[in-house]
mmCIF file of C-alpha atoms in Angstrom:
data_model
loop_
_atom_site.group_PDB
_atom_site.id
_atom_site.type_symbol
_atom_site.label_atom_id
_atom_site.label_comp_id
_atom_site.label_asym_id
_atom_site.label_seq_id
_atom_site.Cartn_x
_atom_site.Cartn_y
_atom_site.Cartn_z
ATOM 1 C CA UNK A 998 58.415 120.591 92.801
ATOM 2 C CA UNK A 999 56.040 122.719 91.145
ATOM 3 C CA UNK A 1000 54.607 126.070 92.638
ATOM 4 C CA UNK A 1001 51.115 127.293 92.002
ATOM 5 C CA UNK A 1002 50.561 127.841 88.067
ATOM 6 C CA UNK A 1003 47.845 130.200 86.936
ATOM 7 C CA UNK A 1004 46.673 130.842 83.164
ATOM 8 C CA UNK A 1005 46.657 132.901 81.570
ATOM 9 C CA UNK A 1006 49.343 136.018 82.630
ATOM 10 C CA UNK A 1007 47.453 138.762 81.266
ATOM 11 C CA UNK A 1008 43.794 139.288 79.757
ATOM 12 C CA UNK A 1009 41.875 141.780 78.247
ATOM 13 C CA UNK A 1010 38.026 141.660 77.510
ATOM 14 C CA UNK A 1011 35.637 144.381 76.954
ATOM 15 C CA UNK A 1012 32.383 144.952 79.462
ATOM 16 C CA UNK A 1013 29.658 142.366 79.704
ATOM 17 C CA UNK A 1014 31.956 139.546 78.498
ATOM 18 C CA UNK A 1015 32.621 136.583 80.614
ATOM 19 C CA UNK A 1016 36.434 135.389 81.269
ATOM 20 C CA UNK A 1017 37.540 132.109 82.934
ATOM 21 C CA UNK A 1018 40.752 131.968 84.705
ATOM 22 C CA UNK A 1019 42.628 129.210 85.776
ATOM 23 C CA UNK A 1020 45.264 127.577 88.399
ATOM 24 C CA UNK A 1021 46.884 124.460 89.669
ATOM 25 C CA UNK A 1022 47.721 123.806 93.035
ATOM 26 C CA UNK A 1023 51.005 123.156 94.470
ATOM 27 C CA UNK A 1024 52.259 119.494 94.231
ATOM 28 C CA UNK A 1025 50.530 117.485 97.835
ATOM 29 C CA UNK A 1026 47.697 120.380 98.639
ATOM 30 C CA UNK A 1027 44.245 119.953 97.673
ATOM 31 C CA UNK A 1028 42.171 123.155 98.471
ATOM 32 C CA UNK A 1029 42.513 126.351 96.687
ATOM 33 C CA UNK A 1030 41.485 130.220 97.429
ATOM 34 C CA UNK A 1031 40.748 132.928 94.940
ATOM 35 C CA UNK A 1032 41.609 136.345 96.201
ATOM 36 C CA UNK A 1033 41.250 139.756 93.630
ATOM 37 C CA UNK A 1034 43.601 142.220 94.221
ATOM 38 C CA UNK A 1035 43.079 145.871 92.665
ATOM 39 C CA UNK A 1036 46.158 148.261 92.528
ATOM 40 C CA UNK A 1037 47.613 149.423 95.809
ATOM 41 C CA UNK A 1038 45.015 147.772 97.882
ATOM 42 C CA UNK A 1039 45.398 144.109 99.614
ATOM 43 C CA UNK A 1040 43.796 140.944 98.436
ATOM 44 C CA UNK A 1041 40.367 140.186 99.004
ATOM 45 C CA UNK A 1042 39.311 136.536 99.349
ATOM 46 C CA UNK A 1043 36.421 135.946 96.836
ATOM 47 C CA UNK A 1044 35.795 131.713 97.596
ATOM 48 C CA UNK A 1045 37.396 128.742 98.393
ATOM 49 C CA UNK A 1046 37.187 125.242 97.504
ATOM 50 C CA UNK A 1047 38.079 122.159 98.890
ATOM 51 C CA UNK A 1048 37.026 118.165 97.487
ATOM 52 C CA UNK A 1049 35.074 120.250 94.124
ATOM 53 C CA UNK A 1050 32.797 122.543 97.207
ATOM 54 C CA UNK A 1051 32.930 125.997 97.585
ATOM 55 C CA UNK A 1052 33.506 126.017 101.372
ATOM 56 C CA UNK A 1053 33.470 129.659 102.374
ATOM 57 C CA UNK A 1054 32.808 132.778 100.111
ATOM 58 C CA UNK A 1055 33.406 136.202 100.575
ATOM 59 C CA UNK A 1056 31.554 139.053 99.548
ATOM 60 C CA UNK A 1057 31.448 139.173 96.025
ATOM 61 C CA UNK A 1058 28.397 139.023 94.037
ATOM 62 C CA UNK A 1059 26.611 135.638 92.365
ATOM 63 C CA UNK A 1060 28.825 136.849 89.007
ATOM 64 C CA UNK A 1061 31.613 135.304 90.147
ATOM 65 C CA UNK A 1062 31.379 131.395 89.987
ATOM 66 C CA UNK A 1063 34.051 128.742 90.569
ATOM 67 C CA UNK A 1064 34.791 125.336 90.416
ATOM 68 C CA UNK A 1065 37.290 122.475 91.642
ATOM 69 C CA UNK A 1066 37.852 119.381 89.128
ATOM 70 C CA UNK A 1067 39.232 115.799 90.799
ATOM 71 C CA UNK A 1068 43.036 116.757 90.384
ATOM 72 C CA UNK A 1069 42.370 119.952 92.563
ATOM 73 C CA UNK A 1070 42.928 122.414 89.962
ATOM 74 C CA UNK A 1071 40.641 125.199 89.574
ATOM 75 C CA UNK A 1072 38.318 127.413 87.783
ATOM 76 C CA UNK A 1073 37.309 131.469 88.827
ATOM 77 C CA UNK A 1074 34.365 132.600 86.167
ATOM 78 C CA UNK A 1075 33.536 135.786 85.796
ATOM 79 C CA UNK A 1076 30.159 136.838 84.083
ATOM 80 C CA UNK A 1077 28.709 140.429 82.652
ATOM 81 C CA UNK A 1078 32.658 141.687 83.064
ATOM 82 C CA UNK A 1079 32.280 145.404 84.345
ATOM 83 C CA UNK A 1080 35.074 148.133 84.705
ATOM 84 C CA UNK A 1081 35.686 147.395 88.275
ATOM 85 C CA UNK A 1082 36.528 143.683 87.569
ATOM 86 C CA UNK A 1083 40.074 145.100 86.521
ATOM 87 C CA UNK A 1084 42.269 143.591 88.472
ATOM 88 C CA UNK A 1085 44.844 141.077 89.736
ATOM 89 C CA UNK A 1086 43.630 137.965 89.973
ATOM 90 C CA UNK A 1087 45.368 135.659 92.560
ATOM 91 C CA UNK A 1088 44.892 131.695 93.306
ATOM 92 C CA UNK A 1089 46.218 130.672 96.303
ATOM 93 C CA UNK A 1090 46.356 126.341 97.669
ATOM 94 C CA UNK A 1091 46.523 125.112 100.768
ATOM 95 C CA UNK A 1092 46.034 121.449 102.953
ATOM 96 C CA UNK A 1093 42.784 121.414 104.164
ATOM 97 C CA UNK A 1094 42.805 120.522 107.873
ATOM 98 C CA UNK A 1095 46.824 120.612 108.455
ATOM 99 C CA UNK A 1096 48.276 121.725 111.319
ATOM 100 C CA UNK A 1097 49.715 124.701 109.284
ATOM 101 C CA UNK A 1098 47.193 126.540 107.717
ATOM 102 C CA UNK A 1099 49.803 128.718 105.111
ATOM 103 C CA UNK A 1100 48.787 129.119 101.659
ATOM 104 C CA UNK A 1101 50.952 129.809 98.986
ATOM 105 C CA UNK A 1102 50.287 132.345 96.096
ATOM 106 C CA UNK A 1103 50.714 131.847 92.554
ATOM 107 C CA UNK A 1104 51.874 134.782 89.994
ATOM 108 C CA UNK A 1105 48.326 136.139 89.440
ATOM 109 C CA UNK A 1106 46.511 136.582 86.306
ATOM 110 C CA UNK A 1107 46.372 140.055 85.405
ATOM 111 C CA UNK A 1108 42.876 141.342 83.670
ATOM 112 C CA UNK A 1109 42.115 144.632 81.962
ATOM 113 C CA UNK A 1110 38.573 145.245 81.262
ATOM 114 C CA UNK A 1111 37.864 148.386 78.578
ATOM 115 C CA UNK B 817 33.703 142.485 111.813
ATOM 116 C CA UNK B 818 37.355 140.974 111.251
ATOM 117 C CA UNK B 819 39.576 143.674 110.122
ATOM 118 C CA UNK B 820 44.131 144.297 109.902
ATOM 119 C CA UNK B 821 45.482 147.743 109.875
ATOM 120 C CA UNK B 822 48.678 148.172 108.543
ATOM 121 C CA UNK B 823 51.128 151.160 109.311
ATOM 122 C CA UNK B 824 53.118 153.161 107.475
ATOM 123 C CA UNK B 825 51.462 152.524 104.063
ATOM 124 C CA UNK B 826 55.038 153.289 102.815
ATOM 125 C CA UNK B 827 58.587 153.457 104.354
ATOM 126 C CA UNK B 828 61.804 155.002 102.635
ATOM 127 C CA UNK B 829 65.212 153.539 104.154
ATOM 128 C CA UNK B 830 68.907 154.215 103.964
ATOM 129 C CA UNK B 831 71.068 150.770 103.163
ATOM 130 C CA UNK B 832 71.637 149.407 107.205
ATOM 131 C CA UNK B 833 68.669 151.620 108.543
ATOM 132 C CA UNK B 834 66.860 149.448 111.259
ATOM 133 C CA UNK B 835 63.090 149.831 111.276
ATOM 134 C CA UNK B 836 59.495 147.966 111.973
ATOM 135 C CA UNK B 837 56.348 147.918 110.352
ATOM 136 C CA UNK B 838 53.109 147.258 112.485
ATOM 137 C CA UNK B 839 50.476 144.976 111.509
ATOM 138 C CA UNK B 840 46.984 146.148 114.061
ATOM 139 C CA UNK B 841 44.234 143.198 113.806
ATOM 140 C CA UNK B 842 40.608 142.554 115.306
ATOM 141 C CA UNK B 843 39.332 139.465 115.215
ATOM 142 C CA UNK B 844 36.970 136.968 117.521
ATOM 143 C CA UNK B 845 39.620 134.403 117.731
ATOM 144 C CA UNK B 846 42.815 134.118 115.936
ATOM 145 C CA UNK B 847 43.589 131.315 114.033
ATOM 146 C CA UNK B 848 46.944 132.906 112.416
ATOM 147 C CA UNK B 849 48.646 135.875 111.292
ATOM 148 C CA UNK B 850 50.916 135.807 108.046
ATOM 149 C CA UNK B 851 53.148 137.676 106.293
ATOM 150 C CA UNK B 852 54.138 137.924 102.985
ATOM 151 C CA UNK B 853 56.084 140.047 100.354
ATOM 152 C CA UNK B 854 54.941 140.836 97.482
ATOM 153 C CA UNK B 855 57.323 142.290 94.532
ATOM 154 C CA UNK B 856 55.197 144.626 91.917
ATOM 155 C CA UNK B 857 52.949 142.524 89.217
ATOM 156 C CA UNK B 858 53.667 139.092 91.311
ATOM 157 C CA UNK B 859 51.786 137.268 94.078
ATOM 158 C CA UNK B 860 52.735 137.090 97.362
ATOM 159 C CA UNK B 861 55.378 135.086 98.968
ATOM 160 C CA UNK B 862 54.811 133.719 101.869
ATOM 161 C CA UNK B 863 57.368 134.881 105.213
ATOM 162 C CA UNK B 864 56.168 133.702 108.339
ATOM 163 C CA UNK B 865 52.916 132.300 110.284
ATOM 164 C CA UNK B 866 52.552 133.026 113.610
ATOM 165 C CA UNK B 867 49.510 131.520 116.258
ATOM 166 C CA UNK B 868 49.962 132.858 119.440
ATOM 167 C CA UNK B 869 51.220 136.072 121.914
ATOM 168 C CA UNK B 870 54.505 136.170 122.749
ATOM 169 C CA UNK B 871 55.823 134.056 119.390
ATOM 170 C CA UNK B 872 58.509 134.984 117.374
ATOM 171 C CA UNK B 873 59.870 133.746 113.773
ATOM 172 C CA UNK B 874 63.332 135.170 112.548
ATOM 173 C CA UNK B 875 64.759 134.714 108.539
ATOM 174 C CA UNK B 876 67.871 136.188 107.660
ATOM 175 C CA UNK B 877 67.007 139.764 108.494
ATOM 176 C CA UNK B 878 63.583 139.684 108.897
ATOM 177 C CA UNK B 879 61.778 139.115 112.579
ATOM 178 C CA UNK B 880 58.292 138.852 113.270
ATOM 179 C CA UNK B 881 56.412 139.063 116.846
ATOM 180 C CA UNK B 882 52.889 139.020 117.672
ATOM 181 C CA UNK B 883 50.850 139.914 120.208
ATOM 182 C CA UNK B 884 47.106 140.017 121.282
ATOM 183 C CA UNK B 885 46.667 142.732 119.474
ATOM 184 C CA UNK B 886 49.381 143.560 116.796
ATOM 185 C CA UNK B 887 52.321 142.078 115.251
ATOM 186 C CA UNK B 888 55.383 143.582 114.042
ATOM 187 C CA UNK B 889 57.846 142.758 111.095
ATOM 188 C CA UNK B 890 61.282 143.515 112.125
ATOM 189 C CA UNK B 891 63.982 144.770 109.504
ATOM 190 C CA UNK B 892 67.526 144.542 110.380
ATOM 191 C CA UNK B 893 70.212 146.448 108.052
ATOM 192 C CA UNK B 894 67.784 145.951 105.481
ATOM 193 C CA UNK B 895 69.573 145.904 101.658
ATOM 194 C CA UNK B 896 68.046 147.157 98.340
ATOM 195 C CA UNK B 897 66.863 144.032 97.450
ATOM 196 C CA UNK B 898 64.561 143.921 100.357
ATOM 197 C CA UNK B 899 61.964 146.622 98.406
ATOM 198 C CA UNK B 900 58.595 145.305 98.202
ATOM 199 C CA UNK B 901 55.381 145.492 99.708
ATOM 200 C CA UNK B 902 54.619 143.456 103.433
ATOM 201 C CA UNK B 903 51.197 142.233 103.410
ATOM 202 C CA UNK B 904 50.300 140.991 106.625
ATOM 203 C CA UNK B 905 46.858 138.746 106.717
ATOM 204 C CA UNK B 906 44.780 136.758 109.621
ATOM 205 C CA UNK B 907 43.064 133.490 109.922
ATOM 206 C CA UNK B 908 39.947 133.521 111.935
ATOM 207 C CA UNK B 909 39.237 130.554 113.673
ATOM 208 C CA UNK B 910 34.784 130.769 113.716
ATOM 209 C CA UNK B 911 34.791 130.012 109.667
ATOM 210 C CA UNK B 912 33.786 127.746 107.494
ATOM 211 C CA UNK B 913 37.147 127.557 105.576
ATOM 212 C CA UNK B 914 40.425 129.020 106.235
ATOM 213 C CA UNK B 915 39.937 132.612 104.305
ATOM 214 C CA UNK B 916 42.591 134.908 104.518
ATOM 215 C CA UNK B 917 42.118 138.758 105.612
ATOM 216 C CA UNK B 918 44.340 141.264 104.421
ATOM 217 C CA UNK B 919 45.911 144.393 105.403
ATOM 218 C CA UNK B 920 46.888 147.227 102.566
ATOM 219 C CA UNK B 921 50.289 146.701 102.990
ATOM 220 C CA UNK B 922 53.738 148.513 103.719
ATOM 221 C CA UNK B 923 55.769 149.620 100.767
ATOM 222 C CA UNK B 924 59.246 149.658 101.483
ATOM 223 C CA UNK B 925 61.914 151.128 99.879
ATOM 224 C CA UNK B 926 65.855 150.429 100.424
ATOM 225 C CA UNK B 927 68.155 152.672 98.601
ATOM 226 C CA UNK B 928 72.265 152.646 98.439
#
């Protein structure tokens, strides 16, 4: 049974460029979270998305974009990169409405922006 | 405003040396509260979920407790391999989805 997969491991992109990341739920869920997580601080939850809706968002600016596709995979699009968006990036899925509410982490996509 | 406090922000052991780390939390009405480890350049794995006071959740030797307030994450004889950071996170129950809240974390480290 497959975990949570995220694409890729590590990027690097320069200001002002855009970067896509990507992720694939664990086998049976079908919503998924997007948290960024800078160095020696917890993550923060950026959105979440459940049947291809953002249902809640957190406060990060319009830059960040995301979307869900039928099979419950998911997108996280950054635009206008700036040096702050270094970070790790984590994806996170879940069952919407369960009686257990845990979500499990993937392995992050690390990016570096110079 | 929803908010977990987490205490020490690092803890050195001794192999066998018994010791807690304390997870502090406000928020209008708890949904959860999670733990999780997280080894360096990984996500986190997830430990426990507890929902109300009073609860408790044991594995191997690891024990968590909540309260209205606080929760706690028990070691017991803690090993080497048991270094990583302890990320403790709530689930509020007035939201639109189930968003997770994090604390900073607790870096432990276990040495021979």
């Amino acid at each position: 049974d497959a975990g949570v997969t995220q694409s890729p491991t590590h990027l690097i992109k320069t200001r002002g460029q855009q970067v896509t990341l990507r992720c694939s739920p664990k086998s049976g869920h079908d919503t998924v979270s997007w948290y960024q997580q800078a160095l020696g601080q917890g993550p923060q939850f950026i959105f979440q998305y459940y049947e291809e809706e953002e249902r809640q968002r957190g406060n990060f600016p319009d830059r960040f974009s995301g979307h869900q596709f039928p099979n419950y995979s998911s997108e996280l699009n950054v635009n206008a990169l700036l040096l702050g968006d270094s970070a790790l990036y984590l994806c996170a899925s879940s069952l919407y409405g369960g009686a257990v509410n845990e979500q499990f982490f993937g392995p992050g996509t690390r990016l570096t922006v110079l | 405003e929803d908010q977990v406090t987490q205490s020490p922000e690092a803890l050195r052991l001794q192999e066998g040396e018994s010791s807690s780390l304390n997870c502090s939390y406000t928020v209008s009405g708890l949904r959860g509260l999670f733990w999780y480890r997280q080894d360096p350049g990984k996500g986190p794995e997830f430990l426990f979920t507890l929902y109300s006071a009073g609860e408790e959740k044991e594995k191997e030797r690891l024990k968590a407790t909540l309260t209205k307030k606080e929760s706690f994450l028990h070691i017991t004889a803690p090993k080497p391999e048991d270094s990583a950071t302890y990320l403790c996170a709530v689930q509020a129950i007035n939201q639109a989805g189930t968003a997770l809240i994090f604390g900073k974390g607790t870096t432990l480290s276990v040495s021979s």
